[in-house]
């Protein structure tokens, strides 16, 4: 019975306590959750309002906040760069207006630029900025797509006149005669005015008419090709060669360059060389009368022409490698003979004079014998040569057509001897280019 009573009494107490605990717990949770929600909503609202105010302040004064966070020296540097950039913009705008002919408007922009930065003219980088690639497009996959019309034009065989017109049309769109392939840290040749470049080319051609260097210059790019085809350079070259015999217009040749190439003329960047070989009978031996020696004699004849009508002639048994250096300058020394030539159609007429000084020799073998003077007469050579082409080489062959020697003694006696050109005694002269003849330039072509 005691155990039952205890159980009965203990059970309702536990239940009552549990029920009361639950009730009390529920009554305590309701006020705490509502206050917590209120506080979180209030904090979120304040946070949102703070964020909006903070964004408004940043958007309203971004520069001031950046400058406040930077040192004073850096802030001044940023302001100076901004003024310099704005001054550059005004100055460049002024140059564009001046090129367009609007001088008054350009002065206004120049004035604004100078007010911001007085030294703005020295800070402008006048080097043009070009694209490093050709005007090509890229598709979405990154592959380069070229213009089909350009590729078809390049694949076709184009004549000289058509090629010149097409290149002029393409470069007129670009606005510059050449574009650097890589980024340049120094001044590129494309920055030079076209007039200055043409003047440099006149120095390249020079008074010695080194047109080969001009052609090599034109093979670099399209812009250089157009510069090398300048008609004024080729006109001056033709006038220097033919002088009064040159026409005022190219006439049937079409252009001055075609006239220079096709019309018979001489080459000036080398030497015309001929090698003559013959057999000479020697003297018989006094011991053996049946011994008859024969000597094979060979010698070279060199002709160097200058555009102003001067010619140098040398006859020597030495090889060309040893003789061409003697013909490099106009002030040649003996044994080189100096003369003049005239060009008419395909015939070259040359007059060369050799002046020998008198020598005093002793006659006899006895000491104190009488001395006598040997009169070495003056000789004048008259030569006529015909200019011919050989295969694809132009004006490289000179063929003998006339040769005579006028001898004038000291007493005034004259005698003329015409040389027979039949046979192989006077072989043709062939042109050979000499690099050292065009290594220097003394005067521009004018």
mmCIF file of C-alpha atoms in Angstrom, residues 120-268:
data_model
loop_
_atom_site.group_PDB
_atom_site.id
_atom_site.type_symbol
_atom_site.label_atom_id
_atom_site.label_comp_id
_atom_site.label_asym_id
_atom_site.label_seq_id
_atom_site.Cartn_x
_atom_site.Cartn_y
_atom_site.Cartn_z
ATOM 1 C CA UNK A 120 52.845 71.503 -74.852
ATOM 2 C CA UNK A 121 54.382 71.788 -78.332
ATOM 3 C CA UNK A 122 57.552 70.018 -77.189
ATOM 4 C CA UNK A 123 55.603 67.270 -75.421
ATOM 5 C CA UNK A 124 53.530 66.262 -78.428
ATOM 6 C CA UNK A 125 54.653 63.014 -80.027
ATOM 7 C CA UNK A 126 54.409 63.647 -83.753
ATOM 8 C CA UNK A 127 55.177 60.064 -84.686
ATOM 9 C CA UNK A 128 52.125 58.626 -86.438
ATOM 10 C CA UNK A 129 50.517 55.594 -84.914
ATOM 11 C CA UNK A 130 49.902 52.904 -87.485
ATOM 12 C CA UNK A 131 48.279 49.535 -87.167
ATOM 13 C CA UNK A 132 50.876 46.787 -87.088
ATOM 14 C CA UNK A 133 48.817 44.556 -89.363
ATOM 15 C CA UNK A 134 47.465 45.057 -92.814
ATOM 16 C CA UNK A 135 43.834 46.072 -93.127
ATOM 17 C CA UNK A 136 42.499 42.549 -92.607
ATOM 18 C CA UNK A 137 39.540 41.323 -90.645
ATOM 19 C CA UNK A 138 39.120 38.402 -88.297
ATOM 20 C CA UNK A 139 36.090 36.194 -88.040
ATOM 21 C CA UNK A 140 34.559 34.853 -84.830
ATOM 22 C CA UNK A 141 36.933 31.883 -84.789
ATOM 23 C CA UNK A 142 39.991 34.141 -84.906
ATOM 24 C CA UNK A 143 41.043 33.270 -88.461
ATOM 25 C CA UNK A 144 42.352 36.084 -90.611
ATOM 26 C CA UNK A 145 40.213 36.872 -93.646
ATOM 27 C CA UNK A 146 41.808 38.882 -96.426
ATOM 28 C CA UNK A 147 40.192 40.700 -99.284
ATOM 29 C CA UNK A 148 39.704 38.289 -102.144
ATOM 30 C CA UNK A 149 40.043 41.042 -104.706
ATOM 31 C CA UNK A 150 43.543 41.919 -103.473
ATOM 32 C CA UNK A 151 44.694 38.318 -103.559
ATOM 33 C CA UNK A 152 43.375 37.854 -107.058
ATOM 34 C CA UNK A 153 45.128 41.034 -108.199
ATOM 35 C CA UNK A 154 48.450 39.924 -106.755
ATOM 36 C CA UNK A 155 48.192 36.509 -108.379
ATOM 37 C CA UNK A 156 47.627 37.970 -111.835
ATOM 38 C CA UNK A 157 50.395 39.155 -114.118
ATOM 39 C CA UNK A 158 50.068 42.939 -114.035
ATOM 40 C CA UNK A 159 51.726 45.367 -116.387
ATOM 41 C CA UNK A 160 53.914 48.212 -115.179
ATOM 42 C CA UNK A 161 51.356 50.995 -115.726
ATOM 43 C CA UNK A 162 48.478 49.020 -114.167
ATOM 44 C CA UNK A 163 50.596 48.034 -111.176
ATOM 45 C CA UNK A 164 51.538 51.659 -110.542
ATOM 46 C CA UNK A 165 47.902 52.767 -110.640
ATOM 47 C CA UNK A 166 46.763 50.007 -108.266
ATOM 48 C CA UNK A 167 49.457 50.759 -105.738
ATOM 49 C CA UNK A 168 48.614 54.466 -105.856
ATOM 50 C CA UNK A 169 44.960 53.645 -105.252
ATOM 51 C CA UNK A 170 45.741 51.428 -102.246
ATOM 52 C CA UNK A 171 48.118 53.875 -100.620
ATOM 53 C CA UNK A 172 45.718 56.768 -101.082
ATOM 54 C CA UNK A 173 43.370 55.018 -98.657
ATOM 55 C CA UNK A 174 46.084 54.588 -96.030
ATOM 56 C CA UNK A 175 47.428 58.139 -96.282
ATOM 57 C CA UNK A 176 51.110 57.157 -95.783
ATOM 58 C CA UNK A 177 53.692 55.796 -98.190
ATOM 59 C CA UNK A 178 54.836 53.074 -95.770
ATOM 60 C CA UNK A 179 53.888 51.523 -92.414
ATOM 61 C CA UNK A 180 56.337 50.050 -89.889
ATOM 62 C CA UNK A 181 55.983 46.323 -89.387
ATOM 63 C CA UNK A 182 56.937 46.442 -85.703
ATOM 64 C CA UNK A 183 56.400 49.002 -82.951
ATOM 65 C CA UNK A 184 59.056 51.713 -83.213
ATOM 66 C CA UNK A 185 60.703 53.453 -80.253
ATOM 67 C CA UNK A 186 62.509 55.935 -82.527
ATOM 68 C CA UNK A 187 61.482 58.019 -85.503
ATOM 69 C CA UNK A 188 60.586 55.808 -88.461
ATOM 70 C CA UNK A 189 61.338 56.716 -92.054
ATOM 71 C CA UNK A 190 57.599 56.947 -92.695
ATOM 72 C CA UNK A 191 57.563 60.115 -90.563
ATOM 73 C CA UNK A 192 59.631 61.961 -93.188
ATOM 74 C CA UNK A 193 57.842 64.191 -95.700
ATOM 75 C CA UNK A 194 57.706 62.756 -99.180
ATOM 76 C CA UNK A 195 59.678 65.746 -100.543
ATOM 77 C CA UNK A 196 62.576 65.035 -98.194
ATOM 78 C CA UNK A 197 62.603 61.354 -99.122
ATOM 79 C CA UNK A 198 62.769 62.202 -102.829
ATOM 80 C CA UNK A 199 65.692 64.527 -102.147
ATOM 81 C CA UNK A 200 67.488 61.673 -100.375
ATOM 82 C CA UNK A 201 66.880 59.497 -103.432
ATOM 83 C CA UNK A 202 68.544 62.133 -105.601
ATOM 84 C CA UNK A 203 71.606 61.732 -103.416
ATOM 85 C CA UNK A 204 71.362 57.960 -103.853
ATOM 86 C CA UNK A 205 71.289 58.295 -107.640
ATOM 87 C CA UNK A 206 73.919 61.096 -107.503
ATOM 88 C CA UNK A 207 75.608 62.644 -110.515
ATOM 89 C CA UNK A 208 77.065 59.239 -111.434
ATOM 90 C CA UNK A 209 73.546 57.916 -112.153
ATOM 91 C CA UNK A 210 73.412 54.938 -109.842
ATOM 92 C CA UNK A 211 69.922 53.905 -110.934
ATOM 93 C CA UNK A 212 70.515 50.317 -109.844
ATOM 94 C CA UNK A 213 70.435 51.398 -106.185
ATOM 95 C CA UNK A 214 67.193 53.246 -106.888
ATOM 96 C CA UNK A 215 65.634 50.074 -108.289
ATOM 97 C CA UNK A 216 66.750 48.084 -105.236
ATOM 98 C CA UNK A 217 65.161 50.745 -103.029
ATOM 99 C CA UNK A 218 61.892 50.383 -104.912
ATOM 100 C CA UNK A 219 61.759 46.634 -104.289
ATOM 101 C CA UNK A 220 61.341 47.079 -100.497
ATOM 102 C CA UNK A 221 57.634 47.935 -100.295
ATOM 103 C CA UNK A 222 54.792 49.573 -102.197
ATOM 104 C CA UNK A 223 55.508 53.066 -100.884
ATOM 105 C CA UNK A 224 59.177 52.871 -101.818
ATOM 106 C CA UNK A 225 58.121 51.505 -105.203
ATOM 107 C CA UNK A 226 56.121 54.672 -105.872
ATOM 108 C CA UNK A 227 59.010 56.874 -104.717
ATOM 109 C CA UNK A 228 61.448 55.081 -107.005
ATOM 110 C CA UNK A 229 59.100 55.688 -109.952
ATOM 111 C CA UNK A 230 59.117 59.467 -109.497
ATOM 112 C CA UNK A 231 59.176 60.938 -112.995
ATOM 113 C CA UNK A 232 61.339 63.916 -112.013
ATOM 114 C CA UNK A 233 64.263 61.703 -110.990
ATOM 115 C CA UNK A 234 64.156 59.760 -114.255
ATOM 116 C CA UNK A 235 63.772 62.963 -116.280
ATOM 117 C CA UNK A 236 66.904 64.447 -114.703
ATOM 118 C CA UNK A 237 68.757 61.200 -115.407
ATOM 119 C CA UNK A 238 67.772 61.318 -119.091
ATOM 120 C CA UNK A 239 68.797 64.961 -119.373
ATOM 121 C CA UNK A 240 72.179 64.176 -117.871
ATOM 122 C CA UNK A 241 72.824 61.398 -120.393
ATOM 123 C CA UNK A 242 71.555 62.882 -123.645
ATOM 124 C CA UNK A 243 71.661 66.599 -122.854
ATOM 125 C CA UNK A 244 70.476 68.653 -125.811
ATOM 126 C CA UNK A 245 69.596 65.500 -127.726
ATOM 127 C CA UNK A 246 67.018 64.605 -125.093
ATOM 128 C CA UNK A 247 63.430 65.421 -126.009
ATOM 129 C CA UNK A 248 61.190 67.600 -123.882
ATOM 130 C CA UNK A 249 58.786 64.692 -123.484
ATOM 131 C CA UNK A 250 59.313 60.923 -123.389
ATOM 132 C CA UNK A 251 57.438 60.638 -126.675
ATOM 133 C CA UNK A 252 57.175 57.115 -128.023
ATOM 134 C CA UNK A 253 58.717 55.600 -124.895
ATOM 135 C CA UNK A 254 55.732 56.542 -122.743
ATOM 136 C CA UNK A 255 57.661 57.525 -119.607
ATOM 137 C CA UNK A 256 61.078 58.842 -118.686
ATOM 138 C CA UNK A 257 61.951 55.548 -117.028
ATOM 139 C CA UNK A 258 61.123 53.558 -120.181
ATOM 140 C CA UNK A 259 63.193 56.009 -122.172
ATOM 141 C CA UNK A 260 66.155 55.469 -119.849
ATOM 142 C CA UNK A 261 65.834 51.693 -120.150
ATOM 143 C CA UNK A 262 65.071 51.246 -123.851
ATOM 144 C CA UNK A 263 67.035 54.028 -125.546
ATOM 145 C CA UNK A 264 70.649 53.067 -126.413
ATOM 146 C CA UNK A 265 73.032 54.435 -123.803
ATOM 147 C CA UNK A 266 76.115 53.554 -121.767
ATOM 148 C CA UNK A 267 76.391 52.051 -118.304
ATOM 149 C CA UNK A 268 78.282 54.123 -115.757
#
